[in-house]
Coordinates of C-alpha atoms in Angstrom, one line a residue:
X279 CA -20.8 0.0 -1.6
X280 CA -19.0 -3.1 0.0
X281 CA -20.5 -4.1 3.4
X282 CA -16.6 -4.9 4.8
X283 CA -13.2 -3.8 3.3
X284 CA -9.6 -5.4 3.7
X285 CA -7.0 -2.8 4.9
X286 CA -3.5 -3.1 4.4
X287 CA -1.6 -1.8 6.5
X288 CA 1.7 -0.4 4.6
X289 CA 3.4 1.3 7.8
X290 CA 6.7 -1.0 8.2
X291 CA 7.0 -0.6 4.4
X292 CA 6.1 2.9 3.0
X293 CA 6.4 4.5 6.6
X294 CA 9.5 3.5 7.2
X295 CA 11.5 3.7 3.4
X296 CA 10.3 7.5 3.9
X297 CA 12.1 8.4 7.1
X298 CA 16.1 8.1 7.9
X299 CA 16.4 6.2 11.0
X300 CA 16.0 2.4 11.0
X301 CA 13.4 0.7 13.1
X302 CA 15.0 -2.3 15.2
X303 CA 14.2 -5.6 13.6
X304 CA 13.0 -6.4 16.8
X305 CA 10.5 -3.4 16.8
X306 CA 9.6 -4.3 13.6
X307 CA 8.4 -7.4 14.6
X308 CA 6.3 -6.0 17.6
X309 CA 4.7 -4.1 15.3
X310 CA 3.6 -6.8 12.8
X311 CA 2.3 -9.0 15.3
X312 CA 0.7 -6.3 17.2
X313 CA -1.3 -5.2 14.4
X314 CA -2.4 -8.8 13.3
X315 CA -3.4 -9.6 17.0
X316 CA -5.6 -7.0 16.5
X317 CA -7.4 -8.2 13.1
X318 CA -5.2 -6.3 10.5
X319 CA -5.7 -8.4 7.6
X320 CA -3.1 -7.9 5.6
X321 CA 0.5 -6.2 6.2
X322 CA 3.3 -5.2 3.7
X323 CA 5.9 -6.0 5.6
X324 CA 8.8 -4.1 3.6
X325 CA 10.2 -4.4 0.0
X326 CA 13.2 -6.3 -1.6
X327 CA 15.4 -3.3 -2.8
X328 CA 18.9 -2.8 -2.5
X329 CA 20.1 -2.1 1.0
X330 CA 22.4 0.1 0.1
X331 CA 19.3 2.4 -1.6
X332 CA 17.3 1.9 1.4
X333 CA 18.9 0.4 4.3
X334 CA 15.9 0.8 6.1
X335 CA 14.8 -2.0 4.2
X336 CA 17.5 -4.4 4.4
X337 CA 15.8 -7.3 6.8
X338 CA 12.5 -7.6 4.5
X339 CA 13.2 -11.3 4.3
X340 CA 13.6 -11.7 7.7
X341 CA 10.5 -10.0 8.8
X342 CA 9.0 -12.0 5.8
X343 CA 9.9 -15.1 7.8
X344 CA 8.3 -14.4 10.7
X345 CA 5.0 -12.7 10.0
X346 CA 4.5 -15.6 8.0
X347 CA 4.4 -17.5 11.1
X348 CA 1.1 -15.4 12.4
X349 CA -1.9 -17.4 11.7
X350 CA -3.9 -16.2 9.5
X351 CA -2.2 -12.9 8.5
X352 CA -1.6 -12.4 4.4
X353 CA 1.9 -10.9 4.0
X354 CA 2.9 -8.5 1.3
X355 CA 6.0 -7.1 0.1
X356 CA 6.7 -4.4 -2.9
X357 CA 9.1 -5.3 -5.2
X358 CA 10.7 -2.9 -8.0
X359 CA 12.2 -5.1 -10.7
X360 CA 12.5 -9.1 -11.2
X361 CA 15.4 -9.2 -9.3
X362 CA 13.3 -8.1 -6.4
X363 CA 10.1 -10.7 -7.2
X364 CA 12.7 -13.4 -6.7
X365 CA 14.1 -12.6 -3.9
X366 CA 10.2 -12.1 -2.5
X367 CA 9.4 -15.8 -3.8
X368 CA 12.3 -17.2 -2.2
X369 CA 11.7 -15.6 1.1
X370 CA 8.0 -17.0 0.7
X371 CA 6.1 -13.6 0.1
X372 CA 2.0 -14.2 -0.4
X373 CA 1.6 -11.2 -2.1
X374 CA 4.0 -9.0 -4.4
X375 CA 3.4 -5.9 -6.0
X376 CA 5.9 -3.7 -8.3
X377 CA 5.0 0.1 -8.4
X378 CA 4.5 1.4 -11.7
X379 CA 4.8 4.8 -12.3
X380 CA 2.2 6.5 -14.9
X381 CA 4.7 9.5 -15.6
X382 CA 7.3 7.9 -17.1
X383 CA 9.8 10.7 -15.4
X384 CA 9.0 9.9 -12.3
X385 CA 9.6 6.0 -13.4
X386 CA 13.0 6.9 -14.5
X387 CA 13.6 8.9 -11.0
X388 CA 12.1 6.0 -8.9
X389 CA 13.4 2.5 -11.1
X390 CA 15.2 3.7 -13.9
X391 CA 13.2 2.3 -16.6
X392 CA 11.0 3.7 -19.1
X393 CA 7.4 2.6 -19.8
X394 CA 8.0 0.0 -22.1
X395 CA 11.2 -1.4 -20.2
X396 CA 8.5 -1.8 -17.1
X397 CA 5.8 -3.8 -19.2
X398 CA 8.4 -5.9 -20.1
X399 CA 9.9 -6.6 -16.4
X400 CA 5.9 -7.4 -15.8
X401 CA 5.7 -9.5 -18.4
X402 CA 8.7 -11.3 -17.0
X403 CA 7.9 -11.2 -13.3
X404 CA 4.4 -12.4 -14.1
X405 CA 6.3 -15.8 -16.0
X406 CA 7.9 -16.2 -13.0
X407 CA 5.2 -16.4 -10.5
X408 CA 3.6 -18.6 -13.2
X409 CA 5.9 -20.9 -12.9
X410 CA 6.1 -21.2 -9.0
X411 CA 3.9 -24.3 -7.7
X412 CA 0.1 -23.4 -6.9
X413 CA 0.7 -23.5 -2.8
X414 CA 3.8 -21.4 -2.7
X415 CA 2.5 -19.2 -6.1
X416 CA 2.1 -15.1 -5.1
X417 CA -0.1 -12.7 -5.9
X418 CA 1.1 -10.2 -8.6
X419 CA -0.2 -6.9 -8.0
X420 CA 0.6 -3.7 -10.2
X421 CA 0.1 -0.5 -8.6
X422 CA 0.0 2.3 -10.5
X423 CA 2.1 5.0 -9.0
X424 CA 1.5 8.9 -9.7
X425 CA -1.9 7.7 -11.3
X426 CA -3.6 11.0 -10.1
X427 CA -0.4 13.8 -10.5
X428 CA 3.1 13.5 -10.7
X429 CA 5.3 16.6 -8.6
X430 CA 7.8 16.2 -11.6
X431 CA 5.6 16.4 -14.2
X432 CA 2.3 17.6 -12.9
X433 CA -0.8 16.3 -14.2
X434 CA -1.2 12.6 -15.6
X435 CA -3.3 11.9 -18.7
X436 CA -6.1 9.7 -17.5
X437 CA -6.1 8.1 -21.0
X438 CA -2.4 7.0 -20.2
X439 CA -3.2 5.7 -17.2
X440 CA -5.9 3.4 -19.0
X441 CA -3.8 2.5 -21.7
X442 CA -1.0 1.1 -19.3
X443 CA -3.4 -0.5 -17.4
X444 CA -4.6 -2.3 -19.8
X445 CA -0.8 -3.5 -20.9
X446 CA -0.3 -4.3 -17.4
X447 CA -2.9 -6.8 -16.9
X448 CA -1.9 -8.3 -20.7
X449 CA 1.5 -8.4 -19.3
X450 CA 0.7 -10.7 -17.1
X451 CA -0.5 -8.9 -14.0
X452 CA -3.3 -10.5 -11.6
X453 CA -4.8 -6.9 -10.7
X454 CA -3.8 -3.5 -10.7
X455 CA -4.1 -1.0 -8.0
X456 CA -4.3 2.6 -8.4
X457 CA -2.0 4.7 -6.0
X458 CA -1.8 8.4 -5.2
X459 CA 2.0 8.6 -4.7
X460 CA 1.8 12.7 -4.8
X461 CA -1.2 13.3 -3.0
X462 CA -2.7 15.1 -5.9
X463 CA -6.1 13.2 -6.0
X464 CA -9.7 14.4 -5.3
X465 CA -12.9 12.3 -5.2
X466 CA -14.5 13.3 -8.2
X467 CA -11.2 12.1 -10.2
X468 CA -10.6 9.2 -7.6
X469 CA -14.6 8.2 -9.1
X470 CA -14.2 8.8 -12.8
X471 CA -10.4 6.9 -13.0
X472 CA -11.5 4.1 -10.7
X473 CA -14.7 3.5 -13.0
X474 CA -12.5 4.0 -16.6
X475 CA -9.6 1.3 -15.4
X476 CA -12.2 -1.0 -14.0
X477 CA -14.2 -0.7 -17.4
X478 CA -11.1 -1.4 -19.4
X479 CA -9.4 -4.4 -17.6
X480 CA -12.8 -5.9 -15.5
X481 CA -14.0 -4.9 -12.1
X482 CA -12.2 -7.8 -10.6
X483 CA -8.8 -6.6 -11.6
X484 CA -9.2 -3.3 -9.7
X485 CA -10.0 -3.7 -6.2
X486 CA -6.9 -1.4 -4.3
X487 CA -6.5 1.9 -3.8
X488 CA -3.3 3.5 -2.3
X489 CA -3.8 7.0 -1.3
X490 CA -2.4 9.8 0.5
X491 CA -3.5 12.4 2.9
X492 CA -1.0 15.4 1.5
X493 CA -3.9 18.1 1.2
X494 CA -6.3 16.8 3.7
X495 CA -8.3 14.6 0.7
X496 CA -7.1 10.7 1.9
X497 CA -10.1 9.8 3.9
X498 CA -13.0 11.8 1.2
X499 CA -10.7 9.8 -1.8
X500 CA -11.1 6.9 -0.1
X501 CA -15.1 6.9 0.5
X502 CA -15.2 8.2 -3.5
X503 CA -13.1 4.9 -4.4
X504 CA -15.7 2.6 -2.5
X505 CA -18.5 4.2 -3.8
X506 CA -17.3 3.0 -7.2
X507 CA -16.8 -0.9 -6.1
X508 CA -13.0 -0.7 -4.5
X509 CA -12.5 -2.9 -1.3
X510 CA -8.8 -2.5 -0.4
X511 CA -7.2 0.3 1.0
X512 CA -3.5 1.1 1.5
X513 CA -3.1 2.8 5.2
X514 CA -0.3 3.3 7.3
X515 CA -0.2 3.4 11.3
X516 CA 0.4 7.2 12.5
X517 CA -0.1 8.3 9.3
X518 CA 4.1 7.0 8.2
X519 CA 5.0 7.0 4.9
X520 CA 5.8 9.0 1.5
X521 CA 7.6 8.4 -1.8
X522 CA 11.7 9.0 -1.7
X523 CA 11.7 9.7 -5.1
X524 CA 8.3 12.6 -4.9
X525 CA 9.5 15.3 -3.1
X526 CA 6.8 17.0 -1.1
X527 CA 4.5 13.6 -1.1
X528 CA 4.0 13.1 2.4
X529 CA 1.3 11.4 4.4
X530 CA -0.6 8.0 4.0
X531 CA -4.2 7.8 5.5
X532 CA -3.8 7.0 8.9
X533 CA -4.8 3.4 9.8
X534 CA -7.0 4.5 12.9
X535 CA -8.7 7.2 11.2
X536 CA -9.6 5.1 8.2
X537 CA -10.9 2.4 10.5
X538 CA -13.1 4.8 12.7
X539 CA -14.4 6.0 9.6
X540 CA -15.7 2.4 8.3
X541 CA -16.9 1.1 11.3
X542 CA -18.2 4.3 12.5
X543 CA -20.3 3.8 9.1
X544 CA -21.0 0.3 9.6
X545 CA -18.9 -1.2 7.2
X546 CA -17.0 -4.4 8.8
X547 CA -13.0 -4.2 9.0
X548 CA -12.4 -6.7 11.5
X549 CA -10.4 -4.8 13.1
X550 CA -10.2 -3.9 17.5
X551 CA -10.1 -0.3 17.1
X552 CA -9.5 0.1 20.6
X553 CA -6.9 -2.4 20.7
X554 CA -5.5 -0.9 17.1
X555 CA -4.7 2.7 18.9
X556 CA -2.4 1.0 21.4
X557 CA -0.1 -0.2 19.0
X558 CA 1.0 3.5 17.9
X559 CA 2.9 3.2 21.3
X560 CA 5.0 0.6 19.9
X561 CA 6.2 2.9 16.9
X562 CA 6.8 6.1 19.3
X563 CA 9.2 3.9 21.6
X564 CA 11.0 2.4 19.0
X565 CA 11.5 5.5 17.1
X566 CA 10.8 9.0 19.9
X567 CA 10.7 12.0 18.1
X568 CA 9.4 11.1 14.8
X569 CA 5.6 12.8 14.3
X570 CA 3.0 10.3 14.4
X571 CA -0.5 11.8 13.0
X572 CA -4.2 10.8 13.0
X573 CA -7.3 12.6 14.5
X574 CA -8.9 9.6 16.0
X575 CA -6.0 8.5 17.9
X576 CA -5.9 12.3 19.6
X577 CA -9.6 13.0 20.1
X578 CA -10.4 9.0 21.2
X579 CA -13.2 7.3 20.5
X580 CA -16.9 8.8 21.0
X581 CA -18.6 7.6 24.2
X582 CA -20.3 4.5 23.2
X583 CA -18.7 3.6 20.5
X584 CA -18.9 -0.1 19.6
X585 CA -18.0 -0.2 15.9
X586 CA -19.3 -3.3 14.0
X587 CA -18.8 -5.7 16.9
X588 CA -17.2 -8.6 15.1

């Protein structure tokens, strides 16, 4: 198992696309540079979809703009067709990464395209970002949306899931991720799909999961995906987030419980825990009312805890 994992933080992203009310740009901001003062690595800031699909969405360049400006911060943006990717290039994204759905209902529901219609925008996105110069180039992640269970169509055929992996990566993509949209997954499935894409497509072209606490399974899910060589995990602050186009699909890990859990175990985040629960405050003020979740950030911390003292 990794001795330190990245965590991106996916809050002002796939927290806020799954709630109605839209967070001030100005809280927005806060939020960004809250979280990177206190050593969140990496932060998808929002996506480049139509504003009139999700207004809530609808200042991801600006935000773009000025988390770029952090020193030291990678920023991240999702993006669901080549339309988006160029949009993300122009506003100077470091990292993009287009859902791909592995039930093709759900990838009609979510983008409108069928399975071979999203290779293709890969393969096209991917020639893109190829042709950008080296210092301004992306990173092209594919994550694989519904890999573990779909709420449309119920379970997903792991062999699928391979399979398009495989065409994703030939398409063009630098990685792939593996994403629990539904909140479907458990660790002995999180174990045996993590090790059969990383055998077909090279251990260093899986390293993220995305994963959702729906049952109560996002932190065991998560310690079944390092176990098997992953060192990036998806999390959002308060637990925000869920998928517009799953109903039912609630809950990403919460940040602070992930990050109690891996330093609690010794595994370096780089992260101010302490520091990291004090930025919930930010979210609660900006938007009162909404539920905010996490055990860590209710119980505190244990008396003398120092986590990996970075």
């Amino acid at each position: 198992m990794t001795s330190r994992v990245h965590i991106s933080e996916v809050g002002p992203r796939d927290g806020l696309q799954s709630i109605d009310r839209v967070m001030p740009l100005e809280a927005k901001k806060a939020w960004i540079k809250a979280e990177a003062e206190v050593g969140v690595p990496e932060i998808e800031v929002g996506s480049f979809v139509p504003p009139k699909l999700l207004p809530q969405m609808a200042d991801t360049a600006e935000l773009v703009a000025f988390a770029r400006t952090i020193p030291g911060l990678a920023v991240a943006v999702l993006v669901p067709n080549f339309k988006g990717a160029e949009r993300a290039i122009a506003a100077g994204a470091e990292k993009i990464s287009m859902p791909f759905s592995m039930s093709e209902t759900h990838s009609l529901k979510n983008v409108r395209k069928d399975h071979a219609a999203v290779i293709e925008e890969i393969a096209a996105i991917a020639a893109r970002v190829a042709a950008e110069p080296a210092e301004t180039r992306p990173h092209f992640e594919v994550g694989l949306a519904t890999a573990f269970g779909c709420t449309i169509e119920g379970p997903v055929d792991e062999d699928q899931v391979v399979r398009l992996a495989e065409q994703a990566i030939a398409a063009g993509a630098a990685e792939v991720g593996l994403s629990d949209t539904t909140g479907y997954a458990n660790p002995a499935q999180v174990k045996r799909l993590v090790r059969r894409v990383k055998a077909a497509v090279g251990a260093d072209r899986l390293n993220t999961l995305h994963l959702h606490n729906t049952r109560g399974l996002g932190l065991a899910n998560a310690l079944a995906g390092l176990e098997e060589g992953i060192t990036t995990l998806d999390s959002s602050l308060g637990g925000l987030g869920g998928c517009p186009f799953a109903p039912g699909a609630s809950g990403n890990i919460v940040t602070e419980d992930l990050v109690f859990m891996l330093e609690a175990m010794g595994i370096k985040t780089g992260i101010d825990l302490e520091r990291l629960l004090e930025v919930r405050t930010i979210i609660a003020e900006a938007l009162p009312g909404e539920p905010l979740y996490g055990f860590t950030p209710d119980a505190g911390l244990p008396l003398g805890f120092k986590g990996t003292q970075e």
